[in-house]
mmCIF file of N, CA and C in Angstrom:
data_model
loop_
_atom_site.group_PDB
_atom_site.id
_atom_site.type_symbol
_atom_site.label_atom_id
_atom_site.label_comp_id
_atom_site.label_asym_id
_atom_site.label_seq_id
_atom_site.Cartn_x
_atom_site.Cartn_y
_atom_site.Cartn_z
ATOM 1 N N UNK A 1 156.773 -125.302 79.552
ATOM 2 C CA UNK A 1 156.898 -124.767 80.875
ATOM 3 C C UNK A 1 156.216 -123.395 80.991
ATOM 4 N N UNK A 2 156.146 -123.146 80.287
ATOM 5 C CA UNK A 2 155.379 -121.460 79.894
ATOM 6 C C UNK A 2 154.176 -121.082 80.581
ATOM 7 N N UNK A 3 153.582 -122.244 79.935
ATOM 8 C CA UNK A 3 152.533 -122.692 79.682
ATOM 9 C C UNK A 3 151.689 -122.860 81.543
ATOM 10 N N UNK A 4 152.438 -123.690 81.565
ATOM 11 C CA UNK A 4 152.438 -124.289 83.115
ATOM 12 C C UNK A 4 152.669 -123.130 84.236
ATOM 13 N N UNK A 5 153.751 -122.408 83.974
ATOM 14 C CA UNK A 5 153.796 -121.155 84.904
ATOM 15 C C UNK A 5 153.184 -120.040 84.908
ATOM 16 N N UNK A 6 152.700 -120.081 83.675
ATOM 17 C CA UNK A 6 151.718 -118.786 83.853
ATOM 18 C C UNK A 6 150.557 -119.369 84.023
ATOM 19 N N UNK A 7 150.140 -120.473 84.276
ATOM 20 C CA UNK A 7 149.016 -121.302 84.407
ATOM 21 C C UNK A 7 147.901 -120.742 83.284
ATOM 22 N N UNK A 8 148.143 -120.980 81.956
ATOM 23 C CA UNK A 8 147.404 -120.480 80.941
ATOM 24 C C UNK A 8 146.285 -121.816 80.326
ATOM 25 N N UNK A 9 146.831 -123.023 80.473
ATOM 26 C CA UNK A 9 145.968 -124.124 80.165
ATOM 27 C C UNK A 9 144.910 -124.194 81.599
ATOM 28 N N UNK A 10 143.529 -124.217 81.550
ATOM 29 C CA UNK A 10 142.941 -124.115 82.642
ATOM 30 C C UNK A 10 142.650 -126.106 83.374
ATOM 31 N N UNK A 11 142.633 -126.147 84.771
ATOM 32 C CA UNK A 11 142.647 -127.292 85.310
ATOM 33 C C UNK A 11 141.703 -128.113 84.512
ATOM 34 N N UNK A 12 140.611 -127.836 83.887
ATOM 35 C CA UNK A 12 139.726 -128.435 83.315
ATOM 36 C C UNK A 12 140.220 -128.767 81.917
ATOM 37 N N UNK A 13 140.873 -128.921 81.690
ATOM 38 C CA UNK A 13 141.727 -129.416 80.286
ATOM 39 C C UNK A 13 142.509 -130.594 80.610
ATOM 40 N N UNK A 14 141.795 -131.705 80.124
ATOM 41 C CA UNK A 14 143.091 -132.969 80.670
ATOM 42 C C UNK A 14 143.714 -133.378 79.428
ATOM 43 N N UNK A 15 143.580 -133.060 78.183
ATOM 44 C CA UNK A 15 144.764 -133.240 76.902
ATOM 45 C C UNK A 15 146.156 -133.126 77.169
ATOM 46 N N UNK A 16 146.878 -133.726 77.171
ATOM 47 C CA UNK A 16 148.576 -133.131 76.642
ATOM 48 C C UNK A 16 148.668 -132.374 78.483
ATOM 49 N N UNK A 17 148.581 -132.809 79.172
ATOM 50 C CA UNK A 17 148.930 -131.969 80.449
ATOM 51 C C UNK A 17 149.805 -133.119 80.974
ATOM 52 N N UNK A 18 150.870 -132.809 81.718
ATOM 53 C CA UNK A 18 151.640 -133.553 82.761
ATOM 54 C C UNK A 18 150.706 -134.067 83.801
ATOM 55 N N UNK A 19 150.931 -135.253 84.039
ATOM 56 C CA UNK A 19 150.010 -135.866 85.047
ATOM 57 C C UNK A 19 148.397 -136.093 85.212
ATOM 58 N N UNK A 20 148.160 -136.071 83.787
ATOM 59 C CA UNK A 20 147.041 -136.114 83.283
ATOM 60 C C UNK A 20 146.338 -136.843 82.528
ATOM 61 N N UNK A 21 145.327 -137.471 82.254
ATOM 62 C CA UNK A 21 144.864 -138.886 81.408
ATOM 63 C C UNK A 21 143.329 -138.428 81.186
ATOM 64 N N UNK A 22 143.282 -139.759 80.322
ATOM 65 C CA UNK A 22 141.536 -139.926 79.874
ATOM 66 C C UNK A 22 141.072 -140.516 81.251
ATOM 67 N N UNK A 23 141.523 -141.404 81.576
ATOM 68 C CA UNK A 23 141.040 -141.680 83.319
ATOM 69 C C UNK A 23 140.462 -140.795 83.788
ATOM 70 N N UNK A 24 141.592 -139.946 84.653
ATOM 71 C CA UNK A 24 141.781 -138.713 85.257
ATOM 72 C C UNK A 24 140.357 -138.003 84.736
ATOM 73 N N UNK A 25 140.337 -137.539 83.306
ATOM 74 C CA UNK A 25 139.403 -136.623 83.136
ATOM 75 C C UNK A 25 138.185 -137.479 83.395
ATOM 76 N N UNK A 26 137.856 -138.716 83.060
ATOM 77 C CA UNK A 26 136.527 -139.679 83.304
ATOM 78 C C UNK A 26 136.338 -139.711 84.730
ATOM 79 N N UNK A 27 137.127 -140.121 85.761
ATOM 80 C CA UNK A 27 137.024 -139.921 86.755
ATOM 81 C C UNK A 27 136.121 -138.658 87.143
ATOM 82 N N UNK A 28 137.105 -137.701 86.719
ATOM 83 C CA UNK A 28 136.387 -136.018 87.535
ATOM 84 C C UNK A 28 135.374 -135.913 86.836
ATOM 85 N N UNK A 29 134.968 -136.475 85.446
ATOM 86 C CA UNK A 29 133.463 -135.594 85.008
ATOM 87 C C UNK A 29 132.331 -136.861 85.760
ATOM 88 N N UNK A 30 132.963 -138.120 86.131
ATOM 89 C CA UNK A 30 132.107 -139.163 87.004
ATOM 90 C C UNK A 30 131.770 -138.447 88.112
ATOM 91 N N UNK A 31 132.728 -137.624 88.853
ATOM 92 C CA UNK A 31 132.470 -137.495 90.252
ATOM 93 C C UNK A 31 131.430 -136.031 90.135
ATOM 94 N N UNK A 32 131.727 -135.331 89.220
ATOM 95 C CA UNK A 32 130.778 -134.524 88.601
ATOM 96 C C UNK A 32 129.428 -134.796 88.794
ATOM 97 N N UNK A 33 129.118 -135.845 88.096
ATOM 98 C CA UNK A 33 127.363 -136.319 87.433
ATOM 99 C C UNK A 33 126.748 -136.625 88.730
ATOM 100 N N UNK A 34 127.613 -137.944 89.330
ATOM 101 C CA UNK A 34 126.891 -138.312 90.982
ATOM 102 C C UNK A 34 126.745 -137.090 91.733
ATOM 103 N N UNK A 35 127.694 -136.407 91.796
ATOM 104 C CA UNK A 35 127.365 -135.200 92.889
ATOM 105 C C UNK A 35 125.770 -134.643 92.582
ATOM 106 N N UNK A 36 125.795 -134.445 90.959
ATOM 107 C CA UNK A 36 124.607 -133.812 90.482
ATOM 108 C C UNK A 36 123.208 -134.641 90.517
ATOM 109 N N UNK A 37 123.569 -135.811 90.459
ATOM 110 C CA UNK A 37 122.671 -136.827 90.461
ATOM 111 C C UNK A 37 121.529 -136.842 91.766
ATOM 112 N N UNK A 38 122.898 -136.895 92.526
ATOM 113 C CA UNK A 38 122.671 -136.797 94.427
ATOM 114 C C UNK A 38 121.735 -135.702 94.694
ATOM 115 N N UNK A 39 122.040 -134.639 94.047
ATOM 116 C CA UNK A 39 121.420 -133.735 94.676
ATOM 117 C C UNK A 39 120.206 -133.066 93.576
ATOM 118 N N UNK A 40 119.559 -134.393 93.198
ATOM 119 C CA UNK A 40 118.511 -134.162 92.046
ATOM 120 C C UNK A 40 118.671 -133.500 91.270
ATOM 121 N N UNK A 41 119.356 -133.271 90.420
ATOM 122 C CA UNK A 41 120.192 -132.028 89.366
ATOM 123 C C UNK A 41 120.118 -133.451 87.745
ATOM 124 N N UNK A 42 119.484 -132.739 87.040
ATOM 125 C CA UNK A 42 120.074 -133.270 85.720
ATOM 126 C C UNK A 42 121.089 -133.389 85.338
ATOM 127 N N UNK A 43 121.555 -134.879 84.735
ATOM 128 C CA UNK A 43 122.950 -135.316 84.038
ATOM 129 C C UNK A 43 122.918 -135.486 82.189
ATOM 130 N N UNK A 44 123.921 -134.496 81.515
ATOM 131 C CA UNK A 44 124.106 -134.608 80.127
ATOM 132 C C UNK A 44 125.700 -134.695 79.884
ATOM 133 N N UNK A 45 125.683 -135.471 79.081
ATOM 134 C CA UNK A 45 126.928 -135.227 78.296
ATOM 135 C C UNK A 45 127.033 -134.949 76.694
ATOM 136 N N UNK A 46 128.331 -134.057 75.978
ATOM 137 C CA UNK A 46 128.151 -134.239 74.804
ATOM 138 C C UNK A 46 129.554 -134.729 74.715
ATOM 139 N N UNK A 47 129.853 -135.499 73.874
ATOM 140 C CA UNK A 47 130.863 -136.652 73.225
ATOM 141 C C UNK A 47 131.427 -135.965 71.699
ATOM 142 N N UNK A 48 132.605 -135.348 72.007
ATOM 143 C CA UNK A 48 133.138 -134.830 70.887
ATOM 144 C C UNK A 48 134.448 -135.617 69.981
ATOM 145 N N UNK A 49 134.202 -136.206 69.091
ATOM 146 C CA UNK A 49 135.198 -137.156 68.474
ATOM 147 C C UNK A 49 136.669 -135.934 67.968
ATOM 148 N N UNK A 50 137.945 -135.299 68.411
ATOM 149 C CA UNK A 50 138.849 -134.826 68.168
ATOM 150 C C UNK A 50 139.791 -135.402 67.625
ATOM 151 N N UNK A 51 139.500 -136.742 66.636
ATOM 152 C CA UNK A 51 140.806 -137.680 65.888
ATOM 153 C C UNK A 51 141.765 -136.484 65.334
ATOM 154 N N UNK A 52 140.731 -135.247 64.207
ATOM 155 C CA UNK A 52 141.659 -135.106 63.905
ATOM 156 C C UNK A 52 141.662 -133.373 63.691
ATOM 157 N N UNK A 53 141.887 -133.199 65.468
ATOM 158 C CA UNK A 53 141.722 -132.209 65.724
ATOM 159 C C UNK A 53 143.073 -131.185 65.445
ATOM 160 N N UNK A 54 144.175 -131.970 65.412
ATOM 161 C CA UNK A 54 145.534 -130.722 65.282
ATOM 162 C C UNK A 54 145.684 -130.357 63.837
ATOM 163 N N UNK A 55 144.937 -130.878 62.728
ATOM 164 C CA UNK A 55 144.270 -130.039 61.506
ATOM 165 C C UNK A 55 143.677 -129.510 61.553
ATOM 166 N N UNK A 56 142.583 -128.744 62.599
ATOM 167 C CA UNK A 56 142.099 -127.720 62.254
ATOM 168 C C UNK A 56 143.177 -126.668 63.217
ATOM 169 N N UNK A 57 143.858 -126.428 63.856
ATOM 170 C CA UNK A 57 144.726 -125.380 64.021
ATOM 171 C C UNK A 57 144.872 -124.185 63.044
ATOM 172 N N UNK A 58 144.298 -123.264 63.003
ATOM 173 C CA UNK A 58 144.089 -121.875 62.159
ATOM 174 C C UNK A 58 145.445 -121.145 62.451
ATOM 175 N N UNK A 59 146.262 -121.007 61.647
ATOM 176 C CA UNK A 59 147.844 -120.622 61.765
ATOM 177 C C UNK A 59 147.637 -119.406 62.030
ATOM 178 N N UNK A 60 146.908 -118.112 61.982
ATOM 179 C CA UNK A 60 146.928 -116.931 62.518
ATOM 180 C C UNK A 60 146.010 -116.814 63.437
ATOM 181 N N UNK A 61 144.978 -117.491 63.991
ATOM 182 C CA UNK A 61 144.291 -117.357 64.822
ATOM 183 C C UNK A 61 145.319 -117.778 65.765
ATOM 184 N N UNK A 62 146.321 -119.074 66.141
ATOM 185 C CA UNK A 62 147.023 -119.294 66.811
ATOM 186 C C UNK A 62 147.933 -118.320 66.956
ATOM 187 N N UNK A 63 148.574 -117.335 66.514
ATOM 188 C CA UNK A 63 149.332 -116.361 66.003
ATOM 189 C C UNK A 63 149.056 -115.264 67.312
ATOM 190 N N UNK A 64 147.743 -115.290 66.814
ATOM 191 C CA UNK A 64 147.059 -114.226 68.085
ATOM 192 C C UNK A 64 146.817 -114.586 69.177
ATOM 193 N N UNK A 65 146.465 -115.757 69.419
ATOM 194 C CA UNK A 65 146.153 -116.256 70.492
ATOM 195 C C UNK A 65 147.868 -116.610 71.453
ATOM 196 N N UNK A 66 149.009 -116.581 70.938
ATOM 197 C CA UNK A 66 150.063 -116.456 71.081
ATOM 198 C C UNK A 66 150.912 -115.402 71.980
ATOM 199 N N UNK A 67 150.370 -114.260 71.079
ATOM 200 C CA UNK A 67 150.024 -112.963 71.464
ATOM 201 C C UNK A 67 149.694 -112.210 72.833
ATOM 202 N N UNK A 68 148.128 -113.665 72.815
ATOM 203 C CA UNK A 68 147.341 -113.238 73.738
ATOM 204 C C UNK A 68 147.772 -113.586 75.467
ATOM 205 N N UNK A 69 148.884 -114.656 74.970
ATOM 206 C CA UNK A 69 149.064 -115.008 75.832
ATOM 207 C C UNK A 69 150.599 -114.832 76.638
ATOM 208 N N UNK A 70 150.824 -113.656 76.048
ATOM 209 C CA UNK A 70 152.536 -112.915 76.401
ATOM 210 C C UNK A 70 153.417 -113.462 75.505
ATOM 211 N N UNK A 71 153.695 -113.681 75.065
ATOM 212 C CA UNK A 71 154.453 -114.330 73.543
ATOM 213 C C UNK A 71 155.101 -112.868 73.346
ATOM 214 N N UNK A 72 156.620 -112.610 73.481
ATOM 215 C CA UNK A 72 157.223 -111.942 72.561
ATOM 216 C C UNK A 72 157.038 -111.219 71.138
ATOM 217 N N UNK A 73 157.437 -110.497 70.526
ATOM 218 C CA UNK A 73 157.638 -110.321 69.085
ATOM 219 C C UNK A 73 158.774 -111.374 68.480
ATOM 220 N N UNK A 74 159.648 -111.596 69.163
ATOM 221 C CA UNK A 74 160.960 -112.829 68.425
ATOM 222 C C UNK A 74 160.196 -114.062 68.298
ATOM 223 N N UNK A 75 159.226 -114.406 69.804
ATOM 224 C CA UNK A 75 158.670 -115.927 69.964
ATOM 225 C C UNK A 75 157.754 -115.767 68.697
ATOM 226 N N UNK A 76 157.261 -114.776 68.479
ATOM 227 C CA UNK A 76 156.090 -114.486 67.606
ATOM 228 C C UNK A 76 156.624 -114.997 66.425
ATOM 229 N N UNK A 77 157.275 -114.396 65.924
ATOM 230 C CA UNK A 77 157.781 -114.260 63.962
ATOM 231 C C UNK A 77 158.580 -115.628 64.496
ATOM 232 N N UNK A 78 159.587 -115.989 65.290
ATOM 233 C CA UNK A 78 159.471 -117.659 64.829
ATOM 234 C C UNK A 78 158.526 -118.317 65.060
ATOM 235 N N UNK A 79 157.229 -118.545 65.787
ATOM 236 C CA UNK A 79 156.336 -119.268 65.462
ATOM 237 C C UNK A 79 155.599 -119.073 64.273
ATOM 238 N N UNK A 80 155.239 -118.001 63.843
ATOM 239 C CA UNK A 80 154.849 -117.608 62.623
ATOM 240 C C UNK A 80 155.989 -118.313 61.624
ATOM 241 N N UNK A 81 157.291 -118.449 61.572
ATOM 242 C CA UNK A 81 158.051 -118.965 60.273
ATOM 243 C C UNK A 81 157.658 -120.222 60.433
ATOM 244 N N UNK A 82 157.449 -121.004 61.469
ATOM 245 C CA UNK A 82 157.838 -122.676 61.666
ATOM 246 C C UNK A 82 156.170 -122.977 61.114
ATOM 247 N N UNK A 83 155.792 -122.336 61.220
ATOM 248 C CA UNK A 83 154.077 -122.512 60.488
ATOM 249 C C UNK A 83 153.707 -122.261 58.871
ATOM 250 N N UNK A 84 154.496 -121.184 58.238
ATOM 251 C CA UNK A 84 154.430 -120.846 57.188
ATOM 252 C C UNK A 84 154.936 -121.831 56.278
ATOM 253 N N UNK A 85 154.699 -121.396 54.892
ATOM 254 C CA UNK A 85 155.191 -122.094 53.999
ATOM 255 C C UNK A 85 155.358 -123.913 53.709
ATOM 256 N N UNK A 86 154.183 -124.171 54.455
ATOM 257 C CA UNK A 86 154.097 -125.687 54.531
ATOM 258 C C UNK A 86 152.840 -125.832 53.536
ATOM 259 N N UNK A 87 153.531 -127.474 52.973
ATOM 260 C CA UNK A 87 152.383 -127.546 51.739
ATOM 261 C C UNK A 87 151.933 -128.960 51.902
ATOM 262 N N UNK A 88 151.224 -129.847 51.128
ATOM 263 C CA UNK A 88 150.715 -130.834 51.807
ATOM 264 C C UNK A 88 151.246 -131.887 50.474
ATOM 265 N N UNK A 89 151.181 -133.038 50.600
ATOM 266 C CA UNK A 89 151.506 -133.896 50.105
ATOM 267 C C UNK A 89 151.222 -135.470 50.093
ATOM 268 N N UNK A 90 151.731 -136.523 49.328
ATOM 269 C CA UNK A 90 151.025 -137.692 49.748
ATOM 270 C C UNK A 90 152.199 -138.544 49.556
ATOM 271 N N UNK A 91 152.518 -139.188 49.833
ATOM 272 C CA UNK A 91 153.755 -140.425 50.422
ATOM 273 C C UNK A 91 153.102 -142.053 50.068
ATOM 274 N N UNK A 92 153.420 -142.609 48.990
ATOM 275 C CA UNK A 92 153.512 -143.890 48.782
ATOM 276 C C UNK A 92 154.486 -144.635 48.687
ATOM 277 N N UNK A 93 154.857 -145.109 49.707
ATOM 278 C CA UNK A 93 155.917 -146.247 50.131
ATOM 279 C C UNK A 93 155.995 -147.043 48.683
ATOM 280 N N UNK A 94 157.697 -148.037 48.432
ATOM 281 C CA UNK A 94 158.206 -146.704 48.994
ATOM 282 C C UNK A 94 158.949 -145.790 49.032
ATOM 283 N N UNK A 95 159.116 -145.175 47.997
ATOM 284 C CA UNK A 95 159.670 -143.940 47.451
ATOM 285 C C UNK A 95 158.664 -142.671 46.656
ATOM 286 N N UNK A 96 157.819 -142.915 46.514
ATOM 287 C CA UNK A 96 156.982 -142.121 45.782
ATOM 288 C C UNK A 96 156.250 -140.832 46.673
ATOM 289 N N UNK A 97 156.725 -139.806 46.193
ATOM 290 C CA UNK A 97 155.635 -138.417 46.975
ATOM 291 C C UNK A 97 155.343 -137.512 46.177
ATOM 292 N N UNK A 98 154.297 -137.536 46.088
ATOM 293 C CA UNK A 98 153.594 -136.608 45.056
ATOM 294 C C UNK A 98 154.261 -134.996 45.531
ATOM 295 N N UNK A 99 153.796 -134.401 44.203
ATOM 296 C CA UNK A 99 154.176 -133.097 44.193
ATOM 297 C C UNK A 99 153.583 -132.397 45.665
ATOM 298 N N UNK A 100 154.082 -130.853 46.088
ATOM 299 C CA UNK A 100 153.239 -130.427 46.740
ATOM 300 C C UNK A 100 152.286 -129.994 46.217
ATOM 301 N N UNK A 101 151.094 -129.771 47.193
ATOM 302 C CA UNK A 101 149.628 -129.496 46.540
ATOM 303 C C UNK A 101 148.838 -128.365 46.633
ATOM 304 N N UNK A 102 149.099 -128.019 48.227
ATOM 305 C CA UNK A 102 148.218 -127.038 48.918
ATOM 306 C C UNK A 102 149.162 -126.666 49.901
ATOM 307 N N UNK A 103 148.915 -124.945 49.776
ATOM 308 C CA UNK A 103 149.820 -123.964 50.655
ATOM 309 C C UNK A 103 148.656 -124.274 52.080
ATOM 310 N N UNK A 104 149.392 -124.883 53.202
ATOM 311 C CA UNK A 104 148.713 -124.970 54.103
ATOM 312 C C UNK A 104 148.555 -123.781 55.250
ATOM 313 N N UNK A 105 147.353 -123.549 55.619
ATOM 314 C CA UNK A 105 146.967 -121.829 56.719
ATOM 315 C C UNK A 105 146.626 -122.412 57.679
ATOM 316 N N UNK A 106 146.200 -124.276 58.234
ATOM 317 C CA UNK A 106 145.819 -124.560 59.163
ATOM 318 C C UNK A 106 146.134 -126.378 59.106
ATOM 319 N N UNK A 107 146.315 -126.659 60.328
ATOM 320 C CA UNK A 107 147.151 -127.451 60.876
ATOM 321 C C UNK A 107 148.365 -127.467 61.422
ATOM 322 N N UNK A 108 148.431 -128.378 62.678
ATOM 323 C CA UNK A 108 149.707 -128.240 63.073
ATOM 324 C C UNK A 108 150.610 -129.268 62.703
ATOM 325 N N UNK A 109 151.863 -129.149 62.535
ATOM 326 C CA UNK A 109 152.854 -130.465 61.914
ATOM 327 C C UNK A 109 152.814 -131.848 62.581
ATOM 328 N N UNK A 110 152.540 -132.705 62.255
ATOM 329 C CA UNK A 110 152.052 -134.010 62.671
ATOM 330 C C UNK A 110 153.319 -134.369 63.078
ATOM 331 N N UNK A 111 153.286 -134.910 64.749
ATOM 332 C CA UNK A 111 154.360 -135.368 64.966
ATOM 333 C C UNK A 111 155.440 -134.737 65.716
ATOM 334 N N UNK A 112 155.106 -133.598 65.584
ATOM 335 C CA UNK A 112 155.487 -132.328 66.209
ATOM 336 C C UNK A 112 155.537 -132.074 67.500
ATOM 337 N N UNK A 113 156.553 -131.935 68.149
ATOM 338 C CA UNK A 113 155.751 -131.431 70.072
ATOM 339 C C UNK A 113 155.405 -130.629 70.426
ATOM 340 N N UNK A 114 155.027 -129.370 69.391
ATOM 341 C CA UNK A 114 154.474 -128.311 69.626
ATOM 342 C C UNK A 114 153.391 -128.338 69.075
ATOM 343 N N UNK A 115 152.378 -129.770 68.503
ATOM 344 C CA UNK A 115 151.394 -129.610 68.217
ATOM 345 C C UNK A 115 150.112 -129.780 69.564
ATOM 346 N N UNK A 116 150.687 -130.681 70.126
ATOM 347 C CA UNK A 116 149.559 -130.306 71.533
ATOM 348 C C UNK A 116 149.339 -129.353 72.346
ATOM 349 N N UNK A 117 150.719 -128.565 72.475
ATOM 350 C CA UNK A 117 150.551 -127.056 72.669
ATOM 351 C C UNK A 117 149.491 -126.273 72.252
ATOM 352 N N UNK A 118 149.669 -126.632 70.957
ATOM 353 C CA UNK A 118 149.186 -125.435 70.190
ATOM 354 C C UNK A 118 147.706 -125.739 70.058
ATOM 355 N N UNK A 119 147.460 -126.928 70.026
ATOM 356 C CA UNK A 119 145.875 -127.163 70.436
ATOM 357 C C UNK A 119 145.214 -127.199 71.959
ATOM 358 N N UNK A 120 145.892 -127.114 72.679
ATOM 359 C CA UNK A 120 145.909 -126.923 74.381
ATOM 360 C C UNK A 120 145.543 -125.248 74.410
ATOM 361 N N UNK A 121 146.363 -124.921 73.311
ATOM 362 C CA UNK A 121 146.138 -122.942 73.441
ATOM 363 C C UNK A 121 145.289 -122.499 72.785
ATOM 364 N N UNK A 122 144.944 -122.727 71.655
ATOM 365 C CA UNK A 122 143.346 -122.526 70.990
ATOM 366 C C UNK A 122 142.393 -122.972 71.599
ATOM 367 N N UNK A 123 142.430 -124.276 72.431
ATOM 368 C CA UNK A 123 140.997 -124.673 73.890
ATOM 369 C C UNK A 123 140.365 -124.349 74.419
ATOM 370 N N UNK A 124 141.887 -123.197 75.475
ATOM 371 C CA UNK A 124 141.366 -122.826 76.570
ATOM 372 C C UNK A 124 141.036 -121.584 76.374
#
């Protein structure tokens, strides 16, 4: 809701938004091109594959960007704890999980509902 009221995700972001789709965004960048088309204007697109985009989340760049965006000192240091100290691992069904491996500085927790957030806020 934060998010939404301070209107910090910009309209041109159709990821993870309420009332929002891949449609939606195909639609508007369609109605885009014809307009441009119409009025003799060159049409490009570039096609960015984001499978597995909430791994690259940079845990202090988000930190700041947090910051940047009125975030408390309390909101701060708990988002900073819920990020820290995560390590990575591998899961073979089905009981087997390897040791941890790697102190992780980037990604967001898979599965998480604060991971589209948090890639909605590094975006825009």
């Amino acid at each position: 809701m934060y998010c939404i009221s301070k209107e910090i995700i910009p309209q041109q972001q159709f990821g993870f938004r309420t009332n929002s789709s891949c449609e939606i965004a195909l639609l508007h960048a369609l109605d885009g091109w014809m307009r441009a088309i119409d009025k003799g204007d060159m049409v490009g697109a570039l096609l960015v594959d984001l499978m597995k985009a909430f791994d690259t989340v940079h845990h202090q760049k988000l930190i700041i960007e947090l910051a940047d965006i009125g975030c408390g000192m309390l909101s701060l240091a708990w988002f900073a704890n819920y990020l820290s100290d995560r390590f990575q691992r591998v899961a073979q069904p089905p009981i087997t999980l390897s040791e941890p491996v790697t102190r992780l500085t980037r990604g967001a927790p898979q599965g998480g509902g604060l991971s589209p957030r948090f890639f909605n806020i590094l975006l825009r």
